[in-house]
């Protein structure tokens, strides 16, 4: 579980420190920094996965505008079965040379070192924190991304696996593509690769059956998924629906469904992926998952997500302006974001004692709630 994030000198986040729980709901006005937190998390995940170099992820204009500090600092704390992992990353900007580099990258477990990458030199440590190899490394890349699993670095590998399962999404149904030429083990930022991701998940037929059973009660008339071959490698995902009498079944490609149907499809697939793999650490960061969905449709999904979090099968961090979602989660899990121009973002837990007997969504709509 992601327990804490610290960010300094990244856009509106200055000396920003936030503690997280199993389920979290980010609230606040537009521009208050909620999505910026997701952006930071997504970029760190890409960096540690080795997808991009530092200059591609931490652009020079990502620094806080009203500061001249050349260093950006990030920390992530994860509570796992092995103990408390802390990942630290510092990026040094050299505006006069239009260059960025890793000042340091460190990984700790219970305050004992697993990795230190400082000033271009990597220091590796074994699981018992004894010193391992020391070698030079490229300042523009994550040293952690380059390390392969070994018998004496299981803790480091465990952290990398956990971080790779952090999923940050803003689902945009109009962009979801109906065909895929290959499988994809990860959903993309806006889930345009849903078909490729589902193609990967569909190897688990038990999960597919359970997902189809649930979708049949969520999408009226839904019966099943089916892939159709449209080329040597390409597959077209079709969903089959029956009429009320059940005597007529027709298939529709993903692009023929409504935005709301595609959004529900994506949201329930995320939940069933987490349920199907309870031995993995699932961290879902969803930016306005309720977009495109009617009030009665979000409630069953929300209840199921809440249950998964309470069972320890996943962690959820949500951003929402949706009244149903706010009233269901905010009193227990709400975190209020505040941001004034050229000032740092500040966060406060929702104070249940100041709710004045009104639904929280109503208090926010009236401008009466400020954490």
Short mmCIF file of C-alpha atoms in Angstrom, two decimals:
data_model
loop_
_atom_site.label_atom_id
_atom_site.label_comp_id
_atom_site.label_asym_id
_atom_site.label_seq_id
_atom_site.Cartn_x
_atom_site.Cartn_y
_atom_site.Cartn_z
CA UNK A 1 0.00 0.00 0.00
CA UNK A 2 1.20 3.51 -0.83
CA UNK A 3 1.32 5.19 2.58
CA UNK A 4 2.85 8.58 1.80
CA UNK A 5 3.99 10.89 -0.99
CA UNK A 6 6.32 13.85 -0.73
CA UNK A 7 6.88 16.27 -3.62
CA UNK A 8 8.88 19.48 -3.74
CA UNK A 9 9.31 21.91 -6.62
CA UNK A 10 6.97 20.20 -9.10
CA UNK A 11 4.47 22.67 -10.57
CA UNK A 12 2.10 23.70 -7.74
CA UNK A 13 3.45 21.07 -5.31
CA UNK A 14 5.98 22.64 -2.94
CA UNK A 15 7.05 20.83 0.22
CA UNK A 16 3.91 18.76 -0.36
CA UNK A 17 3.37 15.83 2.01
CA UNK A 18 0.31 13.58 1.96
CA UNK A 19 -0.56 10.42 3.92
CA UNK A 20 -2.79 7.83 2.28
CA UNK A 21 -5.07 5.00 3.37
CA UNK A 22 -6.66 1.97 1.71
CA UNK A 23 -9.23 4.16 0.01
CA UNK A 24 -8.82 7.89 -0.61
CA UNK A 25 -10.95 10.54 -2.26
CA UNK A 26 -9.26 13.74 -3.45
CA UNK A 27 -11.62 16.72 -3.31
CA UNK A 28 -11.19 20.39 -4.15
CA UNK A 29 -11.76 22.99 -6.81
CA UNK A 30 -10.41 22.61 -10.33
CA UNK A 31 -6.75 23.63 -10.39
CA UNK A 32 -6.16 22.71 -6.74
CA UNK A 33 -3.45 20.14 -7.54
CA UNK A 34 -5.32 16.83 -7.38
CA UNK A 35 -4.41 15.68 -10.90
CA UNK A 36 -0.85 16.96 -10.44
CA UNK A 37 -0.35 14.36 -7.70
CA UNK A 38 -1.46 11.67 -10.15
CA UNK A 39 0.86 13.10 -12.78
CA UNK A 40 3.86 12.86 -10.44
CA UNK A 41 3.03 9.27 -9.54
CA UNK A 42 2.59 8.29 -13.18
CA UNK A 43 5.93 9.84 -14.15
CA UNK A 44 7.85 8.14 -11.36
CA UNK A 45 6.34 4.80 -12.37
CA UNK A 46 7.40 5.36 -16.00
CA UNK A 47 10.88 6.37 -14.89
CA UNK A 48 11.42 3.31 -12.67
CA UNK A 49 10.01 1.01 -15.34
CA UNK A 50 12.68 2.35 -17.69
CA UNK A 51 10.12 3.61 -20.20
CA UNK A 52 11.61 7.11 -20.46
CA UNK A 53 14.73 9.08 -19.57
CA UNK A 54 14.76 11.91 -17.09
CA UNK A 55 14.69 14.69 -19.71
CA UNK A 56 11.54 13.19 -21.27
CA UNK A 57 9.68 12.95 -17.96
CA UNK A 58 10.80 15.93 -15.88
CA UNK A 59 10.79 18.83 -18.32
CA UNK A 60 12.36 22.13 -17.31
CA UNK A 61 8.94 23.81 -17.11
CA UNK A 62 7.75 21.22 -14.57
CA UNK A 63 9.54 23.15 -11.83
CA UNK A 64 7.53 25.51 -9.64
CA UNK A 65 7.26 28.85 -11.45
CA UNK A 66 7.71 31.09 -8.42
CA UNK A 67 10.86 29.27 -7.21
CA UNK A 68 14.41 29.29 -8.58
CA UNK A 69 15.47 26.09 -6.79
CA UNK A 70 17.18 23.74 -9.33
CA UNK A 71 16.32 20.51 -7.47
CA UNK A 72 13.07 18.58 -7.60
CA UNK A 73 12.53 16.06 -4.80
CA UNK A 74 10.17 13.08 -4.58
CA UNK A 75 9.55 10.40 -1.95
CA UNK A 76 7.20 7.40 -1.94
CA UNK A 77 6.56 5.24 1.14
CA UNK A 78 5.08 1.77 0.62
CA UNK A 79 3.93 -0.48 3.48
CA UNK A 80 4.38 -4.08 2.30
CA UNK A 81 4.70 -7.40 4.12
CA UNK A 82 8.49 -6.98 4.28
CA UNK A 83 8.15 -3.62 6.07
CA UNK A 84 8.28 0.05 5.07
CA UNK A 85 9.95 0.82 1.73
CA UNK A 86 11.01 4.38 0.96
CA UNK A 87 11.93 5.48 -2.56
CA UNK A 88 13.72 8.82 -2.94
CA UNK A 89 14.41 10.65 -6.19
CA UNK A 90 16.07 14.04 -6.74
CA UNK A 91 16.27 15.63 -10.19
CA UNK A 92 18.78 18.42 -10.83
CA UNK A 93 17.92 21.00 -13.48
CA UNK A 94 20.55 23.04 -15.30
CA UNK A 95 18.48 25.67 -17.14
CA UNK A 96 21.50 27.37 -18.69
CA UNK A 97 22.41 24.08 -20.42
CA UNK A 98 18.82 22.85 -20.93
CA UNK A 99 19.81 19.64 -19.13
CA UNK A 100 18.35 17.50 -16.35
CA UNK A 101 19.97 14.63 -14.51
CA UNK A 102 19.44 12.34 -11.54
CA UNK A 103 21.06 13.92 -8.50
CA UNK A 104 20.23 10.88 -6.40
CA UNK A 105 17.97 7.83 -6.42
CA UNK A 106 17.67 5.75 -3.27
CA UNK A 107 15.66 2.81 -1.99
CA UNK A 108 15.38 1.85 1.67
CA UNK A 109 13.65 -0.92 3.59
CA UNK A 110 13.04 -0.24 7.29
CA UNK A 111 15.77 2.45 7.11
CA UNK A 112 18.31 -0.04 5.72
CA UNK A 113 19.71 0.67 2.21
CA UNK A 114 18.87 -1.42 -0.86
CA UNK A 115 20.09 1.04 -3.52
CA UNK A 116 21.99 4.34 -3.65
CA UNK A 117 22.56 6.08 -6.97
CA UNK A 118 24.36 9.35 -6.28
CA UNK A 119 26.32 11.64 -8.61
CA UNK A 120 26.57 9.01 -11.33
CA UNK A 121 27.63 6.09 -9.10
CA UNK A 122 25.45 3.14 -8.10
CA UNK A 123 25.85 1.38 -4.75
CA UNK A 124 23.88 -1.86 -4.53
CA UNK A 125 23.01 -3.64 -1.29
CA UNK A 126 21.87 -7.19 -0.65
CA UNK A 127 18.67 -8.14 1.14
CA UNK A 128 20.52 -8.13 4.47
CA UNK A 129 21.74 -4.56 3.68
CA UNK A 130 25.35 -5.67 3.27
CA UNK A 131 27.26 -3.80 0.56
CA UNK A 132 27.26 -5.17 -2.97
CA UNK A 133 28.66 -3.93 -6.29
CA UNK A 134 29.59 -0.30 -6.98
CA UNK A 135 29.66 0.95 -10.58
CA UNK A 136 29.14 4.11 -12.71
CA UNK A 137 25.78 4.66 -14.39
CA UNK A 138 24.02 7.03 -16.78
CA UNK A 139 22.76 10.13 -14.92
CA UNK A 140 19.75 10.40 -17.23
CA UNK A 141 18.18 7.04 -16.31
CA UNK A 142 16.80 5.21 -13.31
CA UNK A 143 19.41 2.87 -11.85
CA UNK A 144 16.58 0.90 -10.24
CA UNK A 145 15.07 0.20 -13.67
CA UNK A 146 18.29 -1.46 -14.86
CA UNK A 147 18.58 -4.04 -12.06
CA UNK A 148 17.43 -7.59 -12.77
CA UNK A 149 16.07 -9.94 -10.08
CA UNK A 150 18.64 -12.04 -8.24
CA UNK A 151 18.62 -14.35 -5.24
CA UNK A 152 20.10 -11.61 -3.05
CA UNK A 153 17.92 -8.66 -4.13
CA UNK A 154 14.42 -10.03 -3.56
CA UNK A 155 13.37 -6.98 -1.55
CA UNK A 156 14.44 -4.58 -4.29
CA UNK A 157 12.66 -6.70 -6.90
CA UNK A 158 9.52 -6.81 -4.77
CA UNK A 159 9.46 -3.03 -4.63
CA UNK A 160 9.87 -2.75 -8.41
CA UNK A 161 7.01 -5.20 -8.96
CA UNK A 162 4.77 -3.23 -6.60
CA UNK A 163 5.55 0.09 -8.25
CA UNK A 164 4.92 -1.40 -11.69
CA UNK A 165 1.38 -2.28 -10.56
CA UNK A 166 0.47 1.30 -9.76
CA UNK A 167 -2.17 2.17 -12.37
CA UNK A 168 -2.97 5.84 -13.00
CA UNK A 169 -5.96 6.34 -15.29
CA UNK A 170 -8.29 8.95 -16.70
CA UNK A 171 -10.68 6.79 -18.71
CA UNK A 172 -11.71 8.37 -22.03
CA UNK A 173 -14.19 5.99 -23.73
CA UNK A 174 -14.15 7.76 -27.14
CA UNK A 175 -10.46 6.88 -27.47
CA UNK A 176 -10.85 3.15 -26.72
CA UNK A 177 -9.76 1.20 -29.80
CA UNK A 178 -11.72 -1.89 -30.85
CA UNK A 179 -8.80 -3.71 -32.53
CA UNK A 180 -5.39 -4.81 -31.31
CA UNK A 181 -2.36 -6.35 -32.98
CA UNK A 182 -0.90 -7.62 -29.71
CA UNK A 183 -1.51 -8.10 -26.01
CA UNK A 184 -0.67 -5.40 -23.48
CA UNK A 185 -0.16 -6.28 -19.78
CA UNK A 186 -0.93 -2.71 -18.61
CA UNK A 187 -3.83 -0.37 -19.23
CA UNK A 188 -2.71 2.93 -20.74
CA UNK A 189 -3.38 6.36 -19.21
CA UNK A 190 -6.72 6.89 -20.98
CA UNK A 191 -7.40 3.20 -21.71
CA UNK A 192 -7.32 3.54 -25.48
CA UNK A 193 -5.58 0.14 -25.36
CA UNK A 194 -8.49 -1.58 -23.61
CA UNK A 195 -8.75 -4.28 -26.30
CA UNK A 196 -5.03 -5.11 -26.11
CA UNK A 197 -5.18 -5.15 -22.30
CA UNK A 198 -8.30 -7.33 -22.22
CA UNK A 199 -6.65 -9.65 -24.75
CA UNK A 200 -3.86 -10.15 -22.19
CA UNK A 201 -6.30 -10.65 -19.30
CA UNK A 202 -8.48 -13.10 -21.24
CA UNK A 203 -5.98 -15.92 -20.69
CA UNK A 204 -7.56 -16.17 -17.22
CA UNK A 205 -10.84 -17.75 -18.29
CA UNK A 206 -12.14 -17.90 -14.72
CA UNK A 207 -11.83 -14.14 -14.41
CA UNK A 208 -13.50 -13.65 -17.80
CA UNK A 209 -16.49 -15.78 -16.79
CA UNK A 210 -16.97 -13.85 -13.53
CA UNK A 211 -16.61 -10.52 -15.33
CA UNK A 212 -19.18 -11.52 -17.95
CA UNK A 213 -21.63 -12.65 -15.25
CA UNK A 214 -21.39 -9.29 -13.49
CA UNK A 215 -21.57 -7.26 -16.70
CA UNK A 216 -24.79 -9.08 -17.61
CA UNK A 217 -26.43 -7.35 -14.62
CA UNK A 218 -24.78 -3.99 -15.37
CA UNK A 219 -25.19 -3.73 -19.16
CA UNK A 220 -28.77 -4.68 -20.15
CA UNK A 221 -28.80 -7.62 -22.53
CA UNK A 222 -25.05 -8.30 -22.37
CA UNK A 223 -24.13 -11.96 -22.96
CA UNK A 224 -20.43 -12.36 -23.75
CA UNK A 225 -17.15 -11.15 -25.26
CA UNK A 226 -15.63 -12.61 -28.39
CA UNK A 227 -12.49 -11.88 -30.42
CA UNK A 228 -12.73 -11.99 -34.20
CA UNK A 229 -9.63 -12.36 -36.35
CA UNK A 230 -9.29 -9.47 -38.80
CA UNK A 231 -5.71 -10.10 -39.91
CA UNK A 232 -2.76 -12.31 -39.17
CA UNK A 233 -2.21 -10.68 -35.76
CA UNK A 234 -5.13 -8.27 -35.40
CA UNK A 235 -8.16 -9.12 -33.28
CA UNK A 236 -11.46 -7.25 -33.08
CA UNK A 237 -13.23 -7.28 -29.72
CA UNK A 238 -16.99 -7.71 -30.02
CA UNK A 239 -19.62 -7.73 -27.30
CA UNK A 240 -22.80 -9.74 -27.80
CA UNK A 241 -26.20 -8.56 -26.59
CA UNK A 242 -29.59 -10.31 -26.56
CA UNK A 243 -33.07 -8.81 -26.71
CA UNK A 244 -35.44 -9.09 -23.74
CA UNK A 245 -36.87 -12.37 -24.98
CA UNK A 246 -33.38 -13.79 -25.48
CA UNK A 247 -34.18 -15.11 -28.95
CA UNK A 248 -32.02 -12.63 -30.88
CA UNK A 249 -28.31 -12.07 -30.24
CA UNK A 250 -26.16 -9.52 -32.08
CA UNK A 251 -22.50 -8.55 -31.82
CA UNK A 252 -21.18 -4.99 -31.54
CA UNK A 253 -17.63 -3.72 -31.71
CA UNK A 254 -16.28 -1.57 -28.90
CA UNK A 255 -16.68 1.54 -31.05
CA UNK A 256 -20.40 0.90 -31.46
CA UNK A 257 -21.08 1.05 -27.72
CA UNK A 258 -21.99 4.23 -25.90
CA UNK A 259 -19.38 6.11 -23.88
CA UNK A 260 -21.14 5.08 -20.69
CA UNK A 261 -21.13 1.39 -21.64
CA UNK A 262 -17.42 1.52 -22.44
CA UNK A 263 -16.67 3.32 -19.18
CA UNK A 264 -18.53 0.69 -17.14
CA UNK A 265 -16.75 -2.05 -19.06
CA UNK A 266 -13.37 -0.55 -18.17
CA UNK A 267 -14.21 0.08 -14.51
CA UNK A 268 -15.46 -3.44 -13.84
CA UNK A 269 -12.52 -4.98 -15.69
CA UNK A 270 -10.16 -3.11 -13.34
CA UNK A 271 -11.96 -4.54 -10.30
CA UNK A 272 -11.99 -8.11 -11.59
CA UNK A 273 -8.31 -7.95 -12.47
CA UNK A 274 -7.61 -7.05 -8.83
CA UNK A 275 -9.92 -9.79 -7.52
CA UNK A 276 -8.31 -12.40 -9.76
CA UNK A 277 -4.79 -11.69 -8.44
CA UNK A 278 -5.05 -11.28 -4.64
CA UNK A 279 -1.34 -12.07 -4.22
CA UNK A 280 -0.35 -8.90 -6.09
CA UNK A 281 -0.36 -5.32 -4.87
CA UNK A 282 -2.98 -3.34 -6.80
CA UNK A 283 -3.04 0.44 -6.54
CA UNK A 284 -5.71 2.13 -8.65
CA UNK A 285 -5.50 5.89 -9.17
CA UNK A 286 -8.60 6.97 -11.07
CA UNK A 287 -9.19 10.55 -12.18
CA UNK A 288 -12.95 11.12 -12.25
CA UNK A 289 -13.99 7.49 -12.84
CA UNK A 290 -17.63 8.61 -12.71
CA UNK A 291 -17.47 10.59 -15.97
CA UNK A 292 -19.92 9.31 -18.62
CA UNK A 293 -21.84 7.28 -15.99
CA UNK A 294 -25.31 7.91 -14.52
CA UNK A 295 -25.92 8.10 -10.76
CA UNK A 296 -27.56 4.64 -10.40
CA UNK A 297 -24.71 3.03 -12.36
CA UNK A 298 -21.79 4.25 -10.23
CA UNK A 299 -23.15 3.05 -6.87
CA UNK A 300 -22.79 -0.76 -7.36
CA UNK A 301 -19.27 -0.33 -8.73
CA UNK A 302 -18.35 1.94 -5.84
CA UNK A 303 -19.63 -0.53 -3.25
CA UNK A 304 -17.62 -3.31 -4.85
CA UNK A 305 -14.48 -1.16 -4.96
CA UNK A 306 -14.93 -0.20 -1.30
CA UNK A 307 -15.26 -3.89 -0.34
CA UNK A 308 -12.08 -4.78 -2.25
CA UNK A 309 -10.18 -2.05 -0.42
CA UNK A 310 -11.51 -3.15 2.97
CA UNK A 311 -10.43 -6.73 2.21
CA UNK A 312 -6.92 -5.52 1.43
CA UNK A 313 -7.10 -6.67 -2.21
CA UNK A 314 -6.49 -3.23 -3.64
CA UNK A 315 -5.84 0.41 -2.78
CA UNK A 316 -7.85 3.16 -4.44
CA UNK A 317 -7.06 6.85 -4.85
CA UNK A 318 -9.90 8.66 -6.58
CA UNK A 319 -10.53 12.18 -7.83
CA UNK A 320 -14.17 13.11 -8.17
CA UNK A 321 -16.75 15.90 -8.29
CA UNK A 322 -19.60 13.35 -8.44
CA UNK A 323 -22.21 13.85 -5.64
CA UNK A 324 -22.88 10.11 -5.22
CA UNK A 325 -19.23 9.24 -4.88
CA UNK A 326 -18.54 12.21 -2.59
CA UNK A 327 -21.39 11.41 -0.21
CA UNK A 328 -20.40 7.74 -0.07
CA UNK A 329 -16.68 8.19 0.62
CA UNK A 330 -15.79 11.72 1.72
CA UNK A 331 -16.60 11.52 5.44
CA UNK A 332 -14.43 8.41 5.80
CA UNK A 333 -11.75 8.94 3.15
CA UNK A 334 -11.94 12.52 1.88
CA UNK A 335 -8.85 14.74 1.50
CA UNK A 336 -9.44 18.40 0.67
CA UNK A 337 -7.02 20.24 -1.66
CA UNK A 338 -6.56 24.01 -1.53
CA UNK A 339 -4.44 26.14 -3.85
CA UNK A 340 -4.11 29.89 -4.26
CA UNK A 341 -2.22 31.44 -7.21
CA UNK A 342 1.56 31.32 -6.73
CA UNK A 343 1.12 29.52 -3.43
CA UNK A 344 1.79 25.86 -2.56
CA UNK A 345 -1.01 23.30 -2.49
CA UNK A 346 -2.22 22.39 0.98
CA UNK A 347 -4.25 19.33 1.96
CA UNK A 348 -6.53 18.60 4.92
CA UNK A 349 -8.64 15.58 5.85
CA UNK A 350 -12.38 16.15 5.71
CA UNK A 351 -13.50 17.03 9.23
CA UNK A 352 -16.67 15.03 9.90
CA UNK A 353 -17.47 17.23 12.89
CA UNK A 354 -18.06 20.26 10.66
CA UNK A 355 -20.57 18.77 8.24
CA UNK A 356 -23.59 20.70 9.63
CA UNK A 357 -25.92 17.76 9.01
CA UNK A 358 -25.94 18.25 5.23
CA UNK A 359 -24.61 15.85 2.58
CA UNK A 360 -20.96 16.60 1.87
CA UNK A 361 -21.62 17.11 -1.84
CA UNK A 362 -24.14 19.82 -0.92
CA UNK A 363 -21.65 21.55 1.37
CA UNK A 364 -19.09 21.58 -1.43
CA UNK A 365 -21.65 22.91 -3.93
CA UNK A 366 -22.47 25.78 -1.53
CA UNK A 367 -18.80 26.53 -0.91
CA UNK A 368 -19.14 25.76 2.79
CA UNK A 369 -16.61 22.93 2.98
CA UNK A 370 -12.91 23.69 3.21
CA UNK A 371 -11.52 20.56 4.89
#
